[in-house]
Amino acid sequence: MDFELISTDSGSSARAGKITTAHGVIETPIFMPVGTVGSVKAVTQEQLRADVKAQIILGNTYHLYLRPGLDVISKAGGLHKFNGWDRPILTDSGGYQVFSLAANRKIKEEGVVFQSHIDGSRHLFTPENVMDIQRTIGADIIMAFDECPPYPSEYRYARKSMELTHRWLDRCIKRFGETEPAYGYEQTLFPIIQGSTYKDLRVASAEYIASRDCAGNAIGGLSVGEPEQEMYDMCGLVCEKLPVEKPRYLMGVGTPWNILQNIGLGVDMFDCVMPTRNGRNGMLFTWEGVINIKNKKWADDFSPIDANSTSAPSREYTKAYLRHLFVAGEFLALTLASIHNLSFYLELVTEARKQILAGTFAPWKAKMVQQLQVRR
Ligand code: PRF
């Protein structure tokens, strides 16, 4: 994997760059749609390519390992072959899902013992087997096994947890270095900063992660319930400690305005379930603000979902029609809302990149952060 830093904004820490992987190029800043089980919910790969213009999607180790399982993915020749997505893929390590989804999980030095949320079966994730599993899934970028402490966490717990994440990282790096890609193309490991909302822990974690000298770095443990300002403070702090010549990935963030603010702090990569999950509930993001498309006021609004959208469905279908699909419980509602929101998120980061390259990002961001939050 290669990262080229093309430009840094003069009025903020925002950056424009280019990541090159075995499955193609990613222009940063980028938003990565979440395809937990190997599918971005309600959206086909063709729609992701043509309408959303996604450059990279996410998969989850936890889900894919439980179902369909490594046998099937391995026989298919990896996740790209299995799901028909030939552009880059990143997999999260399960170090987050195991805490949010699994039952009876128990954290030990060795790893995490947990029960599947599907059938209750017992499993063990360790830094070593999570590297092996992600080799078999075959994503271009794979994530270290970490513990994401809840918010709020007491200082003592946050420190112990961060230290465990660091020890796990060293085991991940060792195993990753001892193993080969399963399908011939290069894979890259990103470590994850933790440290809850404690400044000294965040600084220590950022310095530790930076010292491991991986090809890219991630920021975990944020957007877990803390106030927005606290997320920005922590993110700004760690970005200053991370090497400039490597991409930075803020995990699980966030709203459109969160993304713009964090781009301004120096983040290059984002993922979040919000555009798809909230979309399936009728919440639409636009340049003019947030819409609840199920609201009665859209019942006879025959204007396009979004006249200026880069995606054809958002220009070709009306608000009244999409509202009708939601009220009638039609599956197409989920597809159209998901495509709309994802293409908006991709358009948001594409426009941010243009503004960075033009040197106009900071004032543009200040205006947009207000506008995007308006409830229409
Ligand atoms: N760790 C991992 N994945 C994550 C997170 C984390 O802390 C978050 C936190 N926002 C989202 N996804 N491995």
PDB file of C-alpha atoms in Angstrom, residues 62 79 188 228 260 282-283:
ATOM      1  CA  TYR A  62     -16.685 -10.882  13.641  1.00  0.00           C
ATOM      2  CA  LEU A  79     -14.145 -11.758   0.057  1.00  0.00           C
ATOM      3  CA  THR A 188      -1.738  -3.785   5.079  1.00  0.00           C
ATOM      4  CA  GLU A 228     -18.934  15.965  20.271  1.00  0.00           C
ATOM      5  CA  LEU A 260     -16.085  17.757   8.076  1.00  0.00           C
ATOM      6  CA  GLY A 282     -36.267   7.512   6.711  1.00  0.00           C
ATOM      7  CA  MET A 283     -33.565   9.989   7.766  1.00  0.00           C
TER       8      MET A 283
END
